[in-house]
PDB file of C-alpha atoms in Angstrom:
ATOM      1  CA  MET M  21      40.318 -17.457  19.852  1.00  0.00           C
ATOM      2  CA  ARG M  22      36.914 -16.621  18.321  1.00  0.00           C
ATOM      3  CA  ILE M  23      35.737 -17.643  15.152  1.00  0.00           C
ATOM      4  CA  CYS M  24      34.079 -15.393  12.243  1.00  0.00           C
ATOM      5  CA  PRO M  25      30.513 -15.080  13.592  1.00  0.00           C
ATOM      6  CA  ILE M  26      29.005 -15.495  10.092  1.00  0.00           C
ATOM      7  CA  CYS M  27      31.311 -17.558   8.085  1.00  0.00           C
ATOM      8  CA  ILE M  28      32.019 -20.208  10.153  1.00  0.00           C
ATOM      9  CA  THR M  29      32.125 -23.117   7.563  1.00  0.00           C
ATOM     10  CA  ALA M  30      33.016 -20.777   4.493  1.00  0.00           C
ATOM     11  CA  THR M  31      36.571 -22.489   3.884  1.00  0.00           C
ATOM     12  CA  ARG M  32      37.849 -25.756   3.568  1.00  0.00           C
ATOM     13  CA  THR M  33      41.429 -27.243   3.101  1.00  0.00           C
ATOM     14  CA  GLU M  34      42.548 -30.362   1.683  1.00  0.00           C
ATOM     15  CA  GLU M  35      44.936 -32.811   3.837  1.00  0.00           C
ATOM     16  CA  LYS M  36      46.228 -36.148   3.585  1.00  0.00           C
ATOM     17  CA  SER M  37      43.654 -37.171   6.142  1.00  0.00           C
ATOM     18  CA  GLY M  38      40.981 -35.666   3.993  1.00  0.00           C
ATOM     19  CA  PRO M  39      38.999 -32.575   3.888  1.00  0.00           C
ATOM     20  CA  ARG M  40      38.159 -30.989   7.073  1.00  0.00           C
ATOM     21  CA  ALA M  41      36.477 -27.599   7.813  1.00  0.00           C
ATOM     22  CA  ARG M  42      38.430 -24.829   9.296  1.00  0.00           C
ATOM     23  CA  TYR M  43      37.231 -21.682  11.085  1.00  0.00           C
ATOM     24  CA  HIS M  44      38.322 -18.234  10.707  1.00  0.00           C
ATOM     25  CA  ALA M  45      40.376 -17.218  13.730  1.00  0.00           C
ATOM     26  CA  VAL M  46      39.039 -13.543  13.852  1.00  0.00           C
ATOM     27  CA  GLU M  47      36.997 -11.468  16.214  1.00  0.00           C
ATOM     28  CA  GLU M  48      34.942  -9.746  13.619  1.00  0.00           C
ATOM     29  CA  PRO M  49      33.343 -11.097  10.268  1.00  0.00           C
ATOM     30  CA  CYS M  50      36.196 -12.146   7.927  1.00  0.00           C
ATOM     31  CA  GLU M  51      36.714  -9.655   4.769  1.00  0.00           C
ATOM     32  CA  ARG M  52      35.148 -12.115   2.532  1.00  0.00           C
ATOM     33  CA  THR M  53      32.061 -12.303   4.671  1.00  0.00           C
ATOM     34  CA  LEU M  54      31.683  -8.629   4.671  1.00  0.00           C
ATOM     35  CA  LEU M  55      32.281  -8.340   0.908  1.00  0.00           C
ATOM     36  CA  THR M  56      29.486 -10.923   0.505  1.00  0.00           C
ATOM     37  CA  LEU M  57      27.091  -9.275   2.909  1.00  0.00           C
ATOM     38  CA  GLN M  58      27.821  -5.638   1.815  1.00  0.00           C
ATOM     39  CA  PRO M  59      25.612  -5.592  -1.294  1.00  0.00           C
ATOM     40  CA  GLY M  60      22.639  -7.024   0.682  1.00  0.00           C
ATOM     41  CA  MET M  61      22.929  -4.732   3.424  1.00  0.00           C
ATOM     42  CA  ILE M  62      23.457  -1.734   1.328  1.00  0.00           C
ATOM     43  CA  GLU M  63      20.255  -2.644  -0.706  1.00  0.00           C
ATOM     44  CA  SER M  64      18.453  -2.824   2.332  1.00  0.00           C
ATOM     45  CA  ALA M  65      19.697   0.496   3.730  1.00  0.00           C
ATOM     46  CA  LEU M  66      18.802   2.333   0.459  1.00  0.00           C
ATOM     47  CA  TRP M  67      15.238   0.890   0.366  1.00  0.00           C
ATOM     48  CA  ALA M  68      14.861   2.001   4.027  1.00  0.00           C
ATOM     49  CA  LEU M  69      16.352   5.433   3.118  1.00  0.00           C
ATOM     50  CA  ALA M  70      13.985   5.739   0.233  1.00  0.00           C
ATOM     51  CA  ALA M  71      11.081   5.011   2.764  1.00  0.00           C
ATOM     52  CA  ALA M  72      12.364   7.650   5.003  1.00  0.00           C
ATOM     53  CA  ALA M  73      12.334  10.246   2.194  1.00  0.00           C
ATOM     54  CA  GLY M  74       8.323   9.422   1.517  1.00  0.00           C
ATOM     55  CA  LEU M  75       7.613   9.676   5.093  1.00  0.00           C
ATOM     56  CA  GLY M  76       9.263  12.991   5.516  1.00  0.00           C
ATOM     57  CA  ALA M  77       7.520  14.274   2.526  1.00  0.00           C
ATOM     58  CA  ALA M  78       4.069  12.822   3.723  1.00  0.00           C
ATOM     59  CA  MET M  79       4.479  15.032   7.054  1.00  0.00           C
ATOM     60  CA  ILE M  80       4.496  18.038   4.843  1.00  0.00           C
ATOM     61  CA  THR M  81       1.487  17.046   2.533  1.00  0.00           C
ATOM     62  CA  THR M  82      -0.370  16.329   5.743  1.00  0.00           C
ATOM     63  CA  ARG M  83       0.377  19.604   7.477  1.00  0.00           C
ATOM     64  CA  LEU M  84      -0.978  21.318   4.321  1.00  0.00           C
ATOM     65  CA  GLY M  85      -4.074  18.887   4.303  1.00  0.00           C
ATOM     66  CA  LEU M  86      -4.900  19.845   7.842  1.00  0.00           C
ATOM     67  CA  ARG M  87      -5.407  23.421   7.031  1.00  0.00           C
ATOM     68  CA  TYR M  88      -8.961  22.305   5.527  1.00  0.00           C
ATOM     69  CA  ALA M  89      -9.992  19.373   7.246  1.00  0.00           C
ATOM     70  CA  SER M  90      -9.637  17.303  10.650  1.00  0.00           C
ATOM     71  CA  PRO M  91      -7.131  14.509  11.209  1.00  0.00           C
ATOM     72  CA  ALA M  92      -9.962  11.913  11.051  1.00  0.00           C
ATOM     73  CA  ALA M  93     -11.230  13.111   7.828  1.00  0.00           C
ATOM     74  CA  GLY M  94      -7.832  13.016   6.650  1.00  0.00           C
ATOM     75  CA  ALA M  95      -7.101   9.656   7.405  1.00  0.00           C
ATOM     76  CA  ALA M  96     -10.608   8.560   5.679  1.00  0.00           C
ATOM     77  CA  ILE M  97      -9.290   9.977   2.472  1.00  0.00           C
ATOM     78  CA  GLY M  98      -5.526   8.833   2.845  1.00  0.00           C
ATOM     79  CA  VAL M  99      -5.630   5.474   3.802  1.00  0.00           C
ATOM     80  CA  PRO M 100      -8.469   4.247   1.384  1.00  0.00           C
ATOM     81  CA  SER M 101      -6.771   6.002  -1.367  1.00  0.00           C
ATOM     82  CA  SER M 102      -3.533   4.171  -0.839  1.00  0.00           C
ATOM     83  CA  THR M 103      -5.485   0.845  -0.683  1.00  0.00           C
ATOM     84  CA  LEU M 104      -7.164   1.545  -3.847  1.00  0.00           C
ATOM     85  CA  VAL M 105      -4.052   2.019  -5.719  1.00  0.00           C
ATOM     86  CA  PHE M 106      -2.457  -1.034  -4.009  1.00  0.00           C
ATOM     87  CA  TRP M 107      -5.360  -3.107  -5.500  1.00  0.00           C
ATOM     88  CA  CYS M 108      -4.932  -1.453  -8.929  1.00  0.00           C
ATOM     89  CA  LEU M 109      -1.399  -2.558  -8.911  1.00  0.00           C
ATOM     90  CA  ALA M 110      -1.898  -6.069  -7.511  1.00  0.00           C
ATOM     91  CA  PRO M 111      -2.236  -7.672 -10.930  1.00  0.00           C
ATOM     92  CA  PHE M 112       1.270  -6.649 -11.786  1.00  0.00           C
ATOM     93  CA  LEU M 113       3.009  -6.817  -8.323  1.00  0.00           C
ATOM     94  CA  PHE M 114       1.257  -9.314  -6.439  1.00  0.00           C
ATOM     95  CA  HIS M 115       2.225 -12.980  -6.656  1.00  0.00           C
ATOM     96  CA  ALA M 116       0.978 -15.799  -4.352  1.00  0.00           C
ATOM     97  CA  ASP M 117       4.384 -17.773  -4.523  1.00  0.00           C
ATOM     98  CA  GLY M 118       5.204 -19.338  -0.946  1.00  0.00           C
ATOM     99  CA  PHE M 119       1.781 -18.301   0.517  1.00  0.00           C
ATOM    100  CA  SER M 120       1.575 -18.646   4.154  1.00  0.00           C
ATOM    101  CA  LEU M 121      -1.788 -18.423   6.023  1.00  0.00           C
ATOM    102  CA  GLY M 122       0.070 -17.639   9.248  1.00  0.00           C
ATOM    103  CA  ALA M 123       1.866 -14.712   7.684  1.00  0.00           C
ATOM    104  CA  ALA M 124      -1.360 -13.360   6.044  1.00  0.00           C
ATOM    105  CA  GLY M 125      -2.848 -13.409   9.501  1.00  0.00           C
ATOM    106  CA  ILE M 126      -0.034 -11.382  10.995  1.00  0.00           C
ATOM    107  CA  PHE M 127      -0.155  -8.848   8.049  1.00  0.00           C
ATOM    108  CA  ALA M 128      -4.048  -8.640   8.961  1.00  0.00           C
ATOM    109  CA  LEU M 129      -3.130  -8.018  12.459  1.00  0.00           C
ATOM    110  CA  ILE M 130      -0.791  -5.226  11.789  1.00  0.00           C
ATOM    111  CA  GLY M 131      -3.589  -3.720   9.794  1.00  0.00           C
ATOM    112  CA  LEU M 132      -5.927  -3.388  12.635  1.00  0.00           C
ATOM    113  CA  PHE M 133      -3.592  -0.556  14.156  1.00  0.00           C
ATOM    114  CA  PHE M 134      -0.991   0.253  11.383  1.00  0.00           C
ATOM    115  CA  PRO M 135      -1.302   2.368   9.680  1.00  0.00           C
ATOM    116  CA  ALA M 136      -4.832   3.216  10.754  1.00  0.00           C
ATOM    117  CA  ALA M 137      -4.315   4.116  14.446  1.00  0.00           C
ATOM    118  CA  VAL M 138      -0.936   5.541  13.620  1.00  0.00           C
ATOM    119  CA  THR M 139      -2.099   7.741  10.821  1.00  0.00           C
ATOM    120  CA  LEU M 140      -4.697   9.320  13.235  1.00  0.00           C
ATOM    121  CA  LEU M 141      -2.150   9.863  15.860  1.00  0.00           C
ATOM    122  CA  THR M 142       0.448  11.288  13.485  1.00  0.00           C
ATOM    123  CA  TYR M 143      -2.195  13.552  11.860  1.00  0.00           C
ATOM    124  CA  THR M 144      -3.289  14.929  15.169  1.00  0.00           C
ATOM    125  CA  GLY M 145       0.212  15.365  16.569  1.00  0.00           C
ATOM    126  CA  ASN M 146       1.198  17.259  13.269  1.00  0.00           C
ATOM    127  CA  GLN M 147      -1.910  19.528  13.681  1.00  0.00           C
ATOM    128  CA  ARG M 148      -1.050  20.273  17.459  1.00  0.00           C
ATOM    129  CA  MET M 149       2.631  20.671  17.081  1.00  0.00           C
ATOM    130  CA  GLY M 150       3.673  20.769  13.525  1.00  0.00           C
ATOM    131  CA  PRO M 151       5.515  18.414  11.340  1.00  0.00           C
ATOM    132  CA  THR M 152       9.268  19.076  12.630  1.00  0.00           C
ATOM    133  CA  ILE M 153       8.353  18.272  16.244  1.00  0.00           C
ATOM    134  CA  THR M 154       6.098  15.390  15.516  1.00  0.00           C
ATOM    135  CA  SER M 155       8.284  13.836  13.233  1.00  0.00           C
ATOM    136  CA  SER M 156      11.388  14.128  15.368  1.00  0.00           C
ATOM    137  CA  ILE M 157       9.553  12.603  18.545  1.00  0.00           C
ATOM    138  CA  SER M 158       8.195   9.847  16.196  1.00  0.00           C
ATOM    139  CA  CYS M 159      11.687   8.763  15.225  1.00  0.00           C
ATOM    140  CA  THR M 160      11.942   7.172  18.909  1.00  0.00           C
ATOM    141  CA  THR M 161      10.397   4.191  16.844  1.00  0.00           C
ATOM    142  CA  PRO M 162      14.015   2.389  17.029  1.00  0.00           C
ATOM    143  CA  LEU M 163      13.876   2.435  20.626  1.00  0.00           C
ATOM    144  CA  PHE M 164      10.686   0.199  20.801  1.00  0.00           C
ATOM    145  CA  ALA M 165      11.665  -1.751  17.554  1.00  0.00           C
ATOM    146  CA  LEU M 166      14.961  -2.723  18.778  1.00  0.00           C
ATOM    147  CA  THR M 167      13.423  -3.782  22.362  1.00  0.00           C
ATOM    148  CA  GLY M 168      10.899  -5.841  20.514  1.00  0.00           C
ATOM    149  CA  ALA M 169      13.522  -7.464  18.077  1.00  0.00           C
ATOM    150  CA  ILE M 170      15.703  -8.379  21.066  1.00  0.00           C
ATOM    151  CA  LEU M 171      12.840  -9.944  22.943  1.00  0.00           C
ATOM    152  CA  PHE M 172      10.919 -11.602  20.049  1.00  0.00           C
ATOM    153  CA  LEU M 173      13.261 -11.849  17.104  1.00  0.00           C
ATOM    154  CA  GLY M 174      16.405 -12.879  18.985  1.00  0.00           C
ATOM    155  CA  GLU M 175      18.437  -9.932  17.753  1.00  0.00           C
ATOM    156  CA  GLY M 176      21.559  -8.766  19.759  1.00  0.00           C
ATOM    157  CA  LEU M 177      22.133  -5.799  21.993  1.00  0.00           C
ATOM    158  CA  SER M 178      24.851  -3.321  21.355  1.00  0.00           C
ATOM    159  CA  THR M 179      26.456  -0.506  23.100  1.00  0.00           C
ATOM    160  CA  GLY M 180      24.855   1.642  20.421  1.00  0.00           C
ATOM    161  CA  ASN M 181      21.557   1.182  22.231  1.00  0.00           C
ATOM    162  CA  VAL M 182      22.823   3.157  25.447  1.00  0.00           C
ATOM    163  CA  LEU M 183      24.520   5.917  23.354  1.00  0.00           C
ATOM    164  CA  GLY M 184      21.572   6.177  21.145  1.00  0.00           C
ATOM    165  CA  THR M 185      19.149   6.426  23.927  1.00  0.00           C
ATOM    166  CA  ALA M 186      21.105   9.228  25.372  1.00  0.00           C
ATOM    167  CA  ALA M 187      21.234  11.262  22.444  1.00  0.00           C
ATOM    168  CA  ILE M 188      17.485  10.772  21.605  1.00  0.00           C
ATOM    169  CA  VAL M 189      16.438  11.843  25.293  1.00  0.00           C
ATOM    170  CA  LEU M 190      18.523  14.948  25.122  1.00  0.00           C
ATOM    171  CA  GLY M 191      16.973  15.676  21.590  1.00  0.00           C
ATOM    172  CA  MET M 192      13.433  15.176  23.277  1.00  0.00           C
ATOM    173  CA  LEU M 193      14.335  17.470  26.133  1.00  0.00           C
ATOM    174  CA  ALA M 194      15.388  20.096  23.396  1.00  0.00           C
ATOM    175  CA  LEU M 195      12.044  19.535  21.795  1.00  0.00           C
ATOM    176  CA  THR M 196       9.962  19.918  24.758  1.00  0.00           C
ATOM    177  CA  TRP M 197      11.577  22.532  27.090  1.00  0.00           C
ATOM    178  CA  GLY M 198       9.962  25.581  26.079  1.00  0.00           C
ATOM    179  CA  GLY M 199      11.870  28.184  28.254  1.00  0.00           C
ATOM    180  CA  ASP M 200      10.919  31.708  28.733  1.00  0.00           C
ATOM    181  CA  ALA M 201      12.121  33.188  25.358  1.00  0.00           C
ATOM    182  CA  LEU M 202      10.126  30.658  23.315  1.00  0.00           C
ATOM    183  CA  PRO M 203       7.199  29.291  24.941  1.00  0.00           C
ATOM    184  CA  ARG M 204       5.345  26.239  23.662  1.00  0.00           C
ATOM    185  CA  SER M 205       2.102  26.956  21.908  1.00  0.00           C
ATOM    186  CA  TRP M 206       0.962  23.376  22.429  1.00  0.00           C
ATOM    187  CA  PRO M 207       0.193  21.305  25.546  1.00  0.00           C
ATOM    188  CA  LEU M 208       2.784  18.921  26.964  1.00  0.00           C
ATOM    189  CA  TRP M 209       0.529  16.132  27.029  1.00  0.00           C
ATOM    190  CA  ALA M 210       0.460  16.249  23.151  1.00  0.00           C
ATOM    191  CA  ILE M 211       3.845  14.597  23.115  1.00  0.00           C
ATOM    192  CA  ALA M 212       2.196  11.404  23.834  1.00  0.00           C
ATOM    193  CA  LEU M 213       0.449  11.335  20.327  1.00  0.00           C
ATOM    194  CA  PRO M 214       3.730  10.628  18.432  1.00  0.00           C
ATOM    195  CA  VAL M 215       5.092   8.626  21.218  1.00  0.00           C
ATOM    196  CA  ALA M 216       2.358   6.171  21.000  1.00  0.00           C
ATOM    197  CA  ALA M 217       2.465   6.191  17.251  1.00  0.00           C
ATOM    198  CA  ALA M 218       6.300   5.355  17.449  1.00  0.00           C
ATOM    199  CA  ALA M 219       5.492   2.369  19.725  1.00  0.00           C
ATOM    200  CA  LEU M 220       2.634   1.096  17.332  1.00  0.00           C
ATOM    201  CA  ARG M 221       4.786   1.603  14.219  1.00  0.00           C
ATOM    202  CA  ALA M 222       7.844  -0.308  16.127  1.00  0.00           C
ATOM    203  CA  LEU M 223       5.388  -2.991  17.092  1.00  0.00           C
ATOM    204  CA  ALA M 224       4.152  -3.256  13.182  1.00  0.00           C
ATOM    205  CA  GLN M 225       8.020  -3.444  12.227  1.00  0.00           C
ATOM    206  CA  VAL M 226       8.708  -6.350  14.357  1.00  0.00           C
ATOM    207  CA  LEU M 227       5.479  -8.380  13.698  1.00  0.00           C
ATOM    208  CA  THR M 228       5.994  -7.552   9.963  1.00  0.00           C
ATOM    209  CA  LYS M 229       9.745  -9.217  10.192  1.00  0.00           C
ATOM    210  CA  ALA M 230       8.156 -12.113  11.817  1.00  0.00           C
ATOM    211  CA  GLY M 231       5.573 -12.425   8.953  1.00  0.00           C
ATOM    212  CA  LEU M 232       7.948 -11.825   6.118  1.00  0.00           C
ATOM    213  CA  ALA M 233      10.079 -14.802   7.592  1.00  0.00           C
ATOM    214  CA  LEU M 234       7.049 -17.009   6.786  1.00  0.00           C
ATOM    215  CA  TRP M 235       6.060 -15.412   3.483  1.00  0.00           C
ATOM    216  CA  ALA M 236       8.659 -13.103   2.019  1.00  0.00           C
ATOM    217  CA  ASN M 237       6.354 -10.975   0.065  1.00  0.00           C
ATOM    218  CA  PRO M 238       6.536  -7.083   1.015  1.00  0.00           C
ATOM    219  CA  TYR M 239       3.994  -6.058  -1.490  1.00  0.00           C
ATOM    220  CA  ALA M 240       1.427  -8.852   0.185  1.00  0.00           C
ATOM    221  CA  ALA M 241       2.211  -7.426   3.507  1.00  0.00           C
ATOM    222  CA  ALA M 242       1.440  -3.968   2.234  1.00  0.00           C
ATOM    223  CA  LEU M 243      -1.791  -5.013   0.508  1.00  0.00           C
ATOM    224  CA  ILE M 244      -3.139  -6.787   3.461  1.00  0.00           C
ATOM    225  CA  GLY M 245      -2.241  -4.490   6.111  1.00  0.00           C
ATOM    226  CA  TYR M 246      -3.490  -1.389   4.085  1.00  0.00           C
ATOM    227  CA  THR M 247      -6.822  -3.105   3.307  1.00  0.00           C
ATOM    228  CA  VAL M 248      -7.531  -4.050   6.747  1.00  0.00           C
ATOM    229  CA  SER M 249      -6.783  -0.545   7.974  1.00  0.00           C
ATOM    230  CA  ALA M 250      -8.965   0.935   5.321  1.00  0.00           C
ATOM    231  CA  ALA M 251     -11.679  -1.225   6.545  1.00  0.00           C
ATOM    232  CA  VAL M 252     -11.210  -0.156  10.085  1.00  0.00           C
ATOM    233  CA  ILE M 253     -11.127   3.800   9.430  1.00  0.00           C
ATOM    234  CA  LEU M 254     -14.281   3.513   7.117  1.00  0.00           C
ATOM    235  CA  ALA M 255     -16.056   1.519   9.699  1.00  0.00           C
ATOM    236  CA  ALA M 256     -14.919   3.971  12.420  1.00  0.00           C
ATOM    237  CA  THR M 257     -16.156   6.888  10.294  1.00  0.00           C
ATOM    238  CA  ARG M 258     -19.476   5.285   9.920  1.00  0.00           C
ATOM    239  CA  TRP M 259     -19.819   4.587  13.409  1.00  0.00           C
ATOM    240  CA  ARG M 260     -19.416   8.409  14.351  1.00  0.00           C
ATOM    241  CA  GLY M 261     -22.264   8.863  12.460  1.00  0.00           C
ATOM    242  CA  PRO M 262     -22.813  12.206  10.090  1.00  0.00           C
ATOM    243  CA  ARG M 263     -20.069  14.692   9.939  1.00  0.00           C
ATOM    244  CA  GLN M 264     -19.558  17.932   8.593  1.00  0.00           C
ATOM    245  CA  PRO M 265     -18.603  18.164   4.796  1.00  0.00           C
ATOM    246  CA  THR M 266     -14.812  18.163   4.202  1.00  0.00           C
ATOM    247  CA  ASP M 267     -13.373  20.970   2.380  1.00  0.00           C
ATOM    248  CA  ARG M 268     -12.682  20.050  -1.032  1.00  0.00           C
ATOM    249  CA  ARG M 269      -9.239  21.643  -0.706  1.00  0.00           C
ATOM    250  CA  ALA M 270      -8.062  19.012   1.703  1.00  0.00           C
ATOM    251  CA  ALA M 271      -8.460  16.075  -0.677  1.00  0.00           C
ATOM    252  CA  PRO M 272      -5.570  16.524  -3.136  1.00  0.00           C
ATOM    253  CA  TRP M 273      -3.214  16.878  -0.030  1.00  0.00           C
ATOM    254  CA  PHE M 274      -4.379  13.769   1.888  1.00  0.00           C
ATOM    255  CA  VAL M 275      -4.607  11.804  -1.134  1.00  0.00           C
ATOM    256  CA  ALA M 276      -0.900  12.578  -1.801  1.00  0.00           C
ATOM    257  CA  THR M 277      -0.209  11.726   1.894  1.00  0.00           C
ATOM    258  CA  GLY M 278      -1.751   8.554   1.608  1.00  0.00           C
ATOM    259  CA  LEU M 279       0.257   7.575  -1.797  1.00  0.00           C
ATOM    260  CA  LEU M 280       3.427   8.806   0.040  1.00  0.00           C
ATOM    261  CA  ASN M 281       2.716   6.774   3.105  1.00  0.00           C
ATOM    262  CA  GLY M 282       1.601   3.631   1.067  1.00  0.00           C
ATOM    263  CA  ALA M 283       4.820   3.682  -1.022  1.00  0.00           C
ATOM    264  CA  SER M 284       7.047   4.195   2.009  1.00  0.00           C
ATOM    265  CA  MET M 285       5.349   1.141   3.788  1.00  0.00           C
ATOM    266  CA  PHE M 286       6.096  -0.887   0.785  1.00  0.00           C
ATOM    267  CA  LEU M 287       9.637   0.381   0.761  1.00  0.00           C
ATOM    268  CA  MET M 288      10.230  -0.327   4.345  1.00  0.00           C
ATOM    269  CA  TYR M 289       8.620  -3.791   3.969  1.00  0.00           C
ATOM    270  CA  THR M 290      10.997  -4.541   1.208  1.00  0.00           C
ATOM    271  CA  ALA M 291      13.841  -3.242   3.399  1.00  0.00           C
ATOM    272  CA  LEU M 292      12.852  -5.678   6.200  1.00  0.00           C
ATOM    273  CA  ALA M 293      12.529  -8.446   4.072  1.00  0.00           C
ATOM    274  CA  LYS M 294      16.239  -8.089   3.184  1.00  0.00           C
ATOM    275  CA  GLY M 295      17.783  -6.776   6.306  1.00  0.00           C
ATOM    276  CA  LYS M 296      17.297  -6.915   9.949  1.00  0.00           C
ATOM    277  CA  VAL M 297      15.016  -4.689  12.153  1.00  0.00           C
ATOM    278  CA  ALA M 298      18.166  -3.213  13.941  1.00  0.00           C
ATOM    279  CA  LEU M 299      19.438  -1.747  10.488  1.00  0.00           C
ATOM    280  CA  VAL M 300      15.958  -0.890   9.034  1.00  0.00           C
ATOM    281  CA  SER M 301      14.237   0.970  11.890  1.00  0.00           C
ATOM    282  CA  PRO M 302      16.984   3.534  12.552  1.00  0.00           C
ATOM    283  CA  ILE M 303      17.405   4.421   8.843  1.00  0.00           C
ATOM    284  CA  VAL M 304      13.589   4.847   8.414  1.00  0.00           C
ATOM    285  CA  ALA M 305      13.617   7.032  11.360  1.00  0.00           C
ATOM    286  CA  THR M 306      15.742   9.582   9.811  1.00  0.00           C
ATOM    287  CA  TYR M 307      12.732  10.851   8.127  1.00  0.00           C
ATOM    288  CA  PRO M 308      12.813  14.244  10.245  1.00  0.00           C
ATOM    289  CA  LEU M 309      15.802  15.411   8.101  1.00  0.00           C
ATOM    290  CA  PHE M 310      13.597  15.194   5.137  1.00  0.00           C
ATOM    291  CA  THR M 311      10.622  16.964   7.010  1.00  0.00           C
ATOM    292  CA  LEU M 312      12.971  19.487   8.411  1.00  0.00           C
ATOM    293  CA  ALA M 313      14.360  20.588   4.872  1.00  0.00           C
ATOM    294  CA  LEU M 314      10.832  20.346   3.389  1.00  0.00           C
ATOM    295  CA  SER M 315       9.427  22.738   5.976  1.00  0.00           C
ATOM    296  CA  MET M 316      11.987  25.382   5.348  1.00  0.00           C
ATOM    297  CA  LEU M 317      11.339  25.103   1.642  1.00  0.00           C
ATOM    298  CA  VAL M 318       7.565  24.608   1.338  1.00  0.00           C
ATOM    299  CA  LEU M 319       5.989  25.761   4.739  1.00  0.00           C
ATOM    300  CA  ARG M 320       7.840  29.043   4.600  1.00  0.00           C
ATOM    301  CA  GLN M 321       5.381  30.483   7.346  1.00  0.00           C
ATOM    302  CA  GLU M 322       6.571  27.819   9.746  1.00  0.00           C
ATOM    303  CA  ARG M 323       9.450  29.253  12.008  1.00  0.00           C
ATOM    304  CA  VAL M 324      11.941  26.407  12.795  1.00  0.00           C
ATOM    305  CA  PRO M 325      13.852  27.727  15.660  1.00  0.00           C
ATOM    306  CA  SER M 326      17.379  26.745  16.541  1.00  0.00           C
ATOM    307  CA  ARG M 327      16.323  24.847  19.440  1.00  0.00           C
ATOM    308  CA  VAL M 328      13.777  22.746  17.436  1.00  0.00           C
ATOM    309  CA  ALA M 329      16.545  22.147  14.725  1.00  0.00           C
ATOM    310  CA  LEU M 330      18.988  20.996  17.699  1.00  0.00           C
ATOM    311  CA  GLY M 331      16.440  18.644  19.069  1.00  0.00           C
ATOM    312  CA  ALA M 332      15.626  17.190  15.637  1.00  0.00           C
ATOM    313  CA  VAL M 333      19.481  16.732  14.856  1.00  0.00           C
ATOM    314  CA  LEU M 334      20.168  15.288  18.200  1.00  0.00           C
ATOM    315  CA  THR M 335      17.245  12.738  17.909  1.00  0.00           C
ATOM    316  CA  VAL M 336      18.147  11.648  14.452  1.00  0.00           C
ATOM    317  CA  ALA M 337      21.655  11.418  15.653  1.00  0.00           C
ATOM    318  CA  GLY M 338      20.607   9.074  18.285  1.00  0.00           C
ATOM    319  CA  VAL M 339      18.917   6.586  16.104  1.00  0.00           C
ATOM    320  CA  ALA M 340      22.118   6.885  13.770  1.00  0.00           C
ATOM    321  CA  VAL M 341      24.314   5.753  16.695  1.00  0.00           C
ATOM    322  CA  LEU M 342      22.029   2.817  17.185  1.00  0.00           C
ATOM    323  CA  LEU M 343      22.904   1.626  13.906  1.00  0.00           C
ATOM    324  CA  VAL M 344      26.508   2.394  13.551  1.00  0.00           C
ATOM    325  CA  VAL M 345      28.128   1.700  17.095  1.00  0.00           C
TER     326      VAL M 345
END
């Protein structure tokens, strides 16, 4: 006989000998527990879904901006733009209640590589392979995130990990296998760009969850992280020395990309503050669905072959299985 894994002390009974605790003799969380947890889980899932929509749209604006500027130039526009907006909104959205120096340090550490390095990797992958393939490969983030959550946050391992991994591998094969009928127009090594971005994004999610456990302030996490990332990108731009002037037509697209990514980051952190990495990461990783839909609507010149569409669906299905199985 097993007890309810969550509501182990939820009920009490009165007997002649006095009150005593009584456990639920069920193998799954009891109905009352599920009803109690459902609103919080749904709220977290909705925040994560909104973040996915923003990331999917950002892939499109990135592609449009890369017509006129390099990935490095785009990052130097987008990340500082988001940082400026975060600081402008800070008087209204930031609060220091429950401040933790350790958490602030974790958020600053994350800012050294996320979104700075992830933005550069994503922009470069987008430029070489297009938004659909880049975003589909990047949605392997849950593989890395769940591994980190298991090792460092103590989250459990489910059979969904095995099934989800198999679906994701099939999706990756569909995306990378060119075949004779439709050869790739990009080098195979370019796949390492979104994979590295996925690994760093997952590390950021795990560290953010740890930081939010110390200071449950998603806005502070985004503000600190973006501030550090903006400093890193601007320092790197200055270190590279003089560069060619950026086409002015690129600026609006990269500003839009920065705002979409910044809003998505805040939404994802809000979801992480309310739910587990195992819930949030797979949902956020469904953003290729939004990218694929917007690619067909906005980037009409981009051909989306059935093989690419199949790979995107398999990859997204894999991360969905990680969540529900």
